[in-house]
């Protein structure tokens, strides 16, 4: 099955990249991660250093684009949290 991608601006300051899956669209948003960083008084640069992820990956996340599960795993490990604490998926 081929998938298509659509970009749409939502009302909650989050640009959602929507990927068509099985007839519907799902979007991913990292607002929870950015809030968690603020709560932990940590910058994106500090997160990048602590996890070893590339600056381009942080850039993708700023645009709410998909990143690998491995990246999300590293972030969860570094912040001692669960994936649902950093990612929000909307239908």
Short mmCIF file of N, CA, C and O in Angstrom, two decimals:
data_model
loop_
_atom_site.label_atom_id
_atom_site.label_comp_id
_atom_site.label_asym_id
_atom_site.label_seq_id
_atom_site.Cartn_x
_atom_site.Cartn_y
_atom_site.Cartn_z
N UNK A 1 0.84 -1.17 0.00
CA UNK A 1 0.00 0.00 0.00
C UNK A 1 0.89 1.24 0.00
O UNK A 1 1.81 1.36 0.78
N UNK A 2 0.61 2.17 -0.89
CA UNK A 2 1.34 3.43 -0.93
C UNK A 2 0.72 4.37 0.08
O UNK A 2 -0.47 4.35 0.36
N UNK A 3 1.57 5.21 0.65
CA UNK A 3 1.05 6.21 1.57
C UNK A 3 1.32 7.59 1.00
O UNK A 3 2.24 7.78 0.23
N UNK A 4 0.48 8.53 1.36
CA UNK A 4 0.69 9.90 0.93
C UNK A 4 0.88 10.77 2.16
O UNK A 4 0.45 10.42 3.25
N UNK A 5 1.52 11.90 1.96
CA UNK A 5 1.79 12.79 3.08
C UNK A 5 1.18 14.14 2.76
O UNK A 5 1.28 14.65 1.66
N UNK A 6 0.56 14.74 3.79
CA UNK A 6 -0.09 16.03 3.64
C UNK A 6 0.34 16.91 4.82
O UNK A 6 0.40 16.44 5.95
N UNK A 7 0.62 18.16 4.59
CA UNK A 7 1.01 19.08 5.65
C UNK A 7 -0.16 20.02 5.90
O UNK A 7 -0.75 20.55 4.97
N UNK A 8 -0.45 20.23 7.16
CA UNK A 8 -1.58 21.09 7.50
C UNK A 8 -1.27 21.86 8.78
O UNK A 8 -0.65 21.33 9.68
N UNK A 9 -1.66 23.11 8.83
CA UNK A 9 -1.45 23.92 10.03
C UNK A 9 -2.68 23.79 10.92
O UNK A 9 -3.79 24.03 10.51
N UNK A 10 -2.43 23.41 12.16
CA UNK A 10 -3.55 23.28 13.10
C UNK A 10 -3.65 24.54 13.94
O UNK A 10 -2.78 25.41 13.90
N UNK A 11 -4.68 24.64 14.73
CA UNK A 11 -4.91 25.82 15.55
C UNK A 11 -4.06 25.86 16.80
O UNK A 11 -4.05 26.86 17.49
N UNK A 12 -3.37 24.79 17.14
CA UNK A 12 -2.64 24.73 18.40
C UNK A 12 -1.13 24.93 18.23
O UNK A 12 -0.34 24.36 18.94
N UNK A 13 -0.73 25.78 17.27
CA UNK A 13 0.67 26.11 17.03
C UNK A 13 1.50 24.91 16.59
O UNK A 13 2.71 24.93 16.68
N UNK A 14 0.88 23.88 16.16
CA UNK A 14 1.58 22.67 15.81
C UNK A 14 1.33 22.37 14.33
O UNK A 14 0.20 22.16 13.93
N UNK A 15 2.37 22.41 13.52
CA UNK A 15 2.22 22.00 12.13
C UNK A 15 2.21 20.49 12.10
O UNK A 15 3.15 19.85 12.52
N UNK A 16 1.14 19.93 11.65
CA UNK A 16 1.02 18.49 11.62
C UNK A 16 1.34 17.94 10.25
O UNK A 16 0.80 18.38 9.26
N UNK A 17 2.26 17.00 10.23
CA UNK A 17 2.54 16.25 9.02
C UNK A 17 1.62 15.04 9.11
O UNK A 17 1.72 14.24 10.02
N UNK A 18 0.70 14.95 8.20
CA UNK A 18 -0.27 13.87 8.27
C UNK A 18 0.06 12.83 7.22
O UNK A 18 0.20 13.14 6.04
N UNK A 19 0.20 11.62 7.66
CA UNK A 19 0.53 10.52 6.77
C UNK A 19 -0.70 9.64 6.62
O UNK A 19 -1.27 9.19 7.61
N UNK A 20 -1.10 9.42 5.39
CA UNK A 20 -2.29 8.63 5.14
C UNK A 20 -2.00 7.16 5.41
O UNK A 20 -1.09 6.59 4.85
N UNK A 21 -2.79 6.59 6.30
CA UNK A 21 -2.63 5.19 6.67
C UNK A 21 -4.01 4.55 6.66
O UNK A 21 -4.86 4.92 7.45
N UNK A 22 -4.22 3.61 5.79
CA UNK A 22 -5.47 2.87 5.76
C UNK A 22 -6.71 3.72 5.60
O UNK A 22 -7.71 3.48 6.24
N UNK A 23 -6.66 4.76 4.78
CA UNK A 23 -7.84 5.55 4.51
C UNK A 23 -7.99 6.76 5.42
O UNK A 23 -8.82 7.61 5.17
N UNK A 24 -7.23 6.86 6.51
CA UNK A 24 -7.32 8.02 7.39
C UNK A 24 -5.98 8.71 7.50
O UNK A 24 -5.00 8.25 6.94
N UNK A 25 -5.95 9.81 8.18
CA UNK A 25 -4.70 10.52 8.37
C UNK A 25 -4.36 10.55 9.85
O UNK A 25 -5.24 10.71 10.70
N UNK A 26 -3.08 10.39 10.16
CA UNK A 26 -2.59 10.49 11.53
C UNK A 26 -1.52 11.57 11.55
O UNK A 26 -0.80 11.74 10.59
N UNK A 27 -1.43 12.29 12.64
CA UNK A 27 -0.40 13.32 12.75
C UNK A 27 0.40 13.11 14.03
O UNK A 27 -0.10 12.55 15.00
N UNK A 28 1.61 13.58 14.00
CA UNK A 28 2.49 13.44 15.16
C UNK A 28 2.90 14.83 15.61
O UNK A 28 3.09 15.72 14.79
N UNK A 29 3.01 15.01 16.92
CA UNK A 29 3.34 16.31 17.48
C UNK A 29 4.25 16.10 18.69
O UNK A 29 4.03 15.19 19.48
N UNK A 30 5.28 16.94 18.81
CA UNK A 30 6.26 16.81 19.89
C UNK A 30 6.10 17.89 20.96
O UNK A 30 7.02 18.15 21.72
N UNK A 31 4.94 18.51 21.04
CA UNK A 31 4.72 19.56 22.05
C UNK A 31 5.01 19.06 23.46
O UNK A 31 5.55 19.79 24.28
N UNK A 32 4.64 17.82 23.73
CA UNK A 32 4.88 17.26 25.07
C UNK A 32 6.37 17.22 25.39
O UNK A 32 6.78 17.46 26.52
N UNK A 33 7.19 16.90 24.39
CA UNK A 33 8.64 16.88 24.59
C UNK A 33 9.16 18.26 24.93
O UNK A 33 9.93 18.45 25.87
N UNK A 34 8.73 19.26 24.16
CA UNK A 34 9.22 20.63 24.39
C UNK A 34 8.79 21.13 25.76
O UNK A 34 9.56 21.80 26.45
N UNK A 35 7.59 20.78 26.18
CA UNK A 35 7.13 21.17 27.52
C UNK A 35 7.95 20.46 28.59
O UNK A 35 8.33 21.07 29.60
N UNK A 36 8.25 19.18 28.38
CA UNK A 36 9.05 18.41 29.34
C UNK A 36 10.45 19.01 29.47
O UNK A 36 11.00 19.09 30.57
N UNK A 37 11.02 19.45 28.36
CA UNK A 37 12.33 20.08 28.41
C UNK A 37 12.28 21.36 29.24
O UNK A 37 13.16 21.62 30.06
N UNK A 38 11.24 22.16 29.05
CA UNK A 38 11.07 23.37 29.84
C UNK A 38 10.94 23.04 31.32
O UNK A 38 11.58 23.65 32.17
N UNK A 39 10.11 22.04 31.62
CA UNK A 39 9.91 21.63 33.02
C UNK A 39 11.21 21.15 33.66
O UNK A 39 11.41 21.33 34.86
N UNK A 40 12.07 20.52 32.85
CA UNK A 40 13.35 20.00 33.35
C UNK A 40 14.49 21.02 33.20
O UNK A 40 15.65 20.68 33.46
N UNK A 41 14.14 22.24 32.79
CA UNK A 41 15.12 23.31 32.60
C UNK A 41 16.28 22.83 31.71
O UNK A 41 17.45 23.01 32.03
N UNK A 42 15.92 22.21 30.58
CA UNK A 42 16.90 21.66 29.65
C UNK A 42 16.67 22.26 28.27
O UNK A 42 15.53 22.38 27.82
N UNK A 43 17.74 22.63 27.61
CA UNK A 43 17.63 23.17 26.25
C UNK A 43 17.64 22.03 25.23
O UNK A 43 18.03 20.90 25.54
N UNK A 44 17.26 22.35 24.01
CA UNK A 44 17.30 21.37 22.93
C UNK A 44 18.74 20.94 22.66
O UNK A 44 19.01 19.79 22.35
N UNK A 45 19.67 21.88 22.79
CA UNK A 45 21.09 21.56 22.60
C UNK A 45 21.58 20.58 23.66
O UNK A 45 22.33 19.65 23.36
N UNK A 46 21.16 20.79 24.90
CA UNK A 46 21.53 19.87 25.97
C UNK A 46 20.95 18.48 25.74
O UNK A 46 21.62 17.47 25.96
N UNK A 47 19.72 18.43 25.26
CA UNK A 47 19.09 17.15 24.93
C UNK A 47 19.88 16.45 23.84
O UNK A 47 20.16 15.26 23.91
N UNK A 48 20.26 17.22 22.82
CA UNK A 48 21.03 16.67 21.71
C UNK A 48 22.36 16.09 22.18
O UNK A 48 22.74 14.99 21.81
N UNK A 49 23.04 16.80 23.06
CA UNK A 49 24.32 16.32 23.59
C UNK A 49 24.12 15.07 24.44
O UNK A 49 24.90 14.12 24.36
N UNK A 50 23.08 15.08 25.25
CA UNK A 50 22.84 13.95 26.16
C UNK A 50 22.43 12.68 25.42
O UNK A 50 22.74 11.57 25.86
N UNK A 51 21.76 12.84 24.29
CA UNK A 51 21.25 11.67 23.56
C UNK A 51 22.13 11.28 22.38
O UNK A 51 22.02 10.17 21.87
N UNK A 52 22.95 12.21 21.90
CA UNK A 52 23.78 11.93 20.73
C UNK A 52 23.02 11.98 19.42
O UNK A 52 23.49 11.47 18.41
N UNK A 53 21.84 12.59 19.42
CA UNK A 53 21.09 12.69 18.17
C UNK A 53 21.57 13.91 17.38
O UNK A 53 22.09 14.88 17.94
N UNK A 54 21.40 13.88 16.08
CA UNK A 54 21.89 14.92 15.20
C UNK A 54 21.03 16.18 15.28
O UNK A 54 19.84 16.13 15.60
N UNK A 55 21.65 17.30 14.97
CA UNK A 55 20.93 18.58 14.93
C UNK A 55 19.80 18.52 13.90
O UNK A 55 18.73 19.10 14.10
N UNK A 56 20.03 17.80 12.81
CA UNK A 56 18.99 17.68 11.78
C UNK A 56 17.76 16.94 12.31
O UNK A 56 16.64 17.20 11.88
N UNK A 57 17.97 16.03 13.24
CA UNK A 57 16.85 15.30 13.84
C UNK A 57 16.01 16.23 14.72
O UNK A 57 14.78 16.20 14.67
N UNK A 58 16.70 17.08 15.48
CA UNK A 58 15.98 18.08 16.29
C UNK A 58 15.20 19.01 15.36
O UNK A 58 14.05 19.36 15.64
N UNK A 59 15.80 19.37 14.25
CA UNK A 59 15.13 20.22 13.27
C UNK A 59 13.87 19.55 12.73
O UNK A 59 12.82 20.19 12.59
N UNK A 60 13.95 18.26 12.43
CA UNK A 60 12.77 17.51 11.97
C UNK A 60 11.68 17.53 13.04
O UNK A 60 10.51 17.71 12.73
N UNK A 61 12.09 17.35 14.28
CA UNK A 61 11.11 17.33 15.37
C UNK A 61 10.48 18.71 15.57
O UNK A 61 9.30 18.80 15.90
N UNK A 62 11.25 19.77 15.33
CA UNK A 62 10.69 21.13 15.41
C UNK A 62 9.59 21.33 14.39
O UNK A 62 8.67 22.12 14.58
N UNK A 63 9.67 20.60 13.27
CA UNK A 63 8.68 20.68 12.20
C UNK A 63 7.63 19.58 12.32
O UNK A 63 6.83 19.38 11.41
N UNK A 64 7.65 18.85 13.44
CA UNK A 64 6.72 17.74 13.68
C UNK A 64 6.77 16.69 12.58
O UNK A 64 5.76 16.14 12.16
N UNK A 65 7.99 16.41 12.11
CA UNK A 65 8.17 15.36 11.13
C UNK A 65 8.52 14.06 11.85
O UNK A 65 8.97 14.06 12.99
N UNK A 66 8.33 12.97 11.15
CA UNK A 66 8.61 11.67 11.72
C UNK A 66 10.11 11.46 11.93
O UNK A 66 10.91 11.84 11.09
N UNK A 67 10.46 10.89 13.07
CA UNK A 67 11.83 10.46 13.35
C UNK A 67 11.77 8.99 13.74
O UNK A 67 10.69 8.47 14.06
N UNK A 68 12.90 8.33 13.77
CA UNK A 68 12.90 6.90 14.05
C UNK A 68 12.53 6.61 15.51
O UNK A 68 12.70 7.44 16.39
N UNK A 69 12.06 5.41 15.70
CA UNK A 69 11.73 4.96 17.05
C UNK A 69 12.99 4.92 17.92
O UNK A 69 12.93 5.19 19.12
N UNK A 70 14.13 4.64 17.31
CA UNK A 70 15.39 4.62 18.06
C UNK A 70 15.68 5.99 18.68
O UNK A 70 16.12 6.09 19.82
N UNK A 71 15.41 7.04 17.94
CA UNK A 71 15.62 8.40 18.45
C UNK A 71 14.69 8.65 19.63
O UNK A 71 15.11 9.17 20.68
N UNK A 72 13.44 8.28 19.49
CA UNK A 72 12.47 8.48 20.58
C UNK A 72 12.87 7.66 21.80
O UNK A 72 12.73 8.12 22.95
N UNK A 73 13.41 6.47 21.56
CA UNK A 73 13.90 5.62 22.65
C UNK A 73 15.03 6.30 23.42
O UNK A 73 15.05 6.31 24.64
N UNK A 74 15.98 6.85 22.68
CA UNK A 74 17.11 7.54 23.33
C UNK A 74 16.65 8.72 24.16
O UNK A 74 17.16 8.96 25.26
N UNK A 75 15.68 9.46 23.63
CA UNK A 75 15.15 10.61 24.37
C UNK A 75 14.46 10.16 25.65
O UNK A 75 14.68 10.73 26.72
N UNK A 76 13.65 9.11 25.54
CA UNK A 76 12.96 8.58 26.72
C UNK A 76 13.95 8.11 27.78
O UNK A 76 13.77 8.36 28.98
N UNK A 77 15.00 7.45 27.34
CA UNK A 77 16.03 6.97 28.27
C UNK A 77 16.72 8.15 28.96
O UNK A 77 16.90 8.16 30.17
N UNK A 78 17.08 9.16 28.18
CA UNK A 78 17.79 10.33 28.72
C UNK A 78 16.93 11.13 29.69
O UNK A 78 17.43 11.66 30.68
N UNK A 79 15.62 11.20 29.41
CA UNK A 79 14.72 11.98 30.26
C UNK A 79 14.00 11.14 31.30
O UNK A 79 13.19 11.66 32.06
N UNK A 80 14.28 9.84 31.29
CA UNK A 80 13.63 8.90 32.21
C UNK A 80 12.10 9.04 32.16
O UNK A 80 11.44 9.34 33.15
N UNK A 81 11.58 8.86 30.94
CA UNK A 81 10.14 9.00 30.75
C UNK A 81 9.66 7.94 29.75
O UNK A 81 10.45 7.16 29.23
N UNK A 82 8.39 7.92 29.51
CA UNK A 82 7.78 7.01 28.54
C UNK A 82 7.50 7.75 27.24
O UNK A 82 7.41 8.99 27.23
N UNK A 83 7.32 7.01 26.18
CA UNK A 83 7.11 7.62 24.86
C UNK A 83 5.87 8.52 24.84
O UNK A 83 5.86 9.56 24.20
N UNK A 84 4.84 8.14 25.57
CA UNK A 84 3.62 8.97 25.58
C UNK A 84 3.84 10.29 26.32
O UNK A 84 3.01 11.19 26.24
N UNK A 85 4.97 10.43 27.01
CA UNK A 85 5.32 11.69 27.67
C UNK A 85 5.95 12.69 26.71
O UNK A 85 6.08 13.88 27.05
N UNK A 86 6.35 12.24 25.52
CA UNK A 86 7.06 13.12 24.60
C UNK A 86 6.39 13.25 23.22
O UNK A 86 6.68 14.18 22.48
N UNK A 87 5.51 12.32 22.89
CA UNK A 87 4.90 12.30 21.55
C UNK A 87 3.39 12.23 21.69
O UNK A 87 2.86 11.51 22.54
N UNK A 88 2.73 12.95 20.81
CA UNK A 88 1.27 12.90 20.76
C UNK A 88 0.88 12.53 19.33
O UNK A 88 1.38 13.15 18.38
N UNK A 89 0.04 11.55 19.18
CA UNK A 89 -0.42 11.13 17.87
C UNK A 89 -1.92 11.38 17.79
O UNK A 89 -2.67 10.97 18.68
N UNK A 90 -2.32 12.10 16.77
CA UNK A 90 -3.73 12.45 16.60
C UNK A 90 -4.26 11.87 15.30
O UNK A 90 -3.54 11.79 14.33
N UNK A 91 -5.49 11.49 15.32
CA UNK A 91 -6.15 10.98 14.11
C UNK A 91 -7.00 12.05 13.50
O UNK A 91 -7.47 12.92 14.13
#
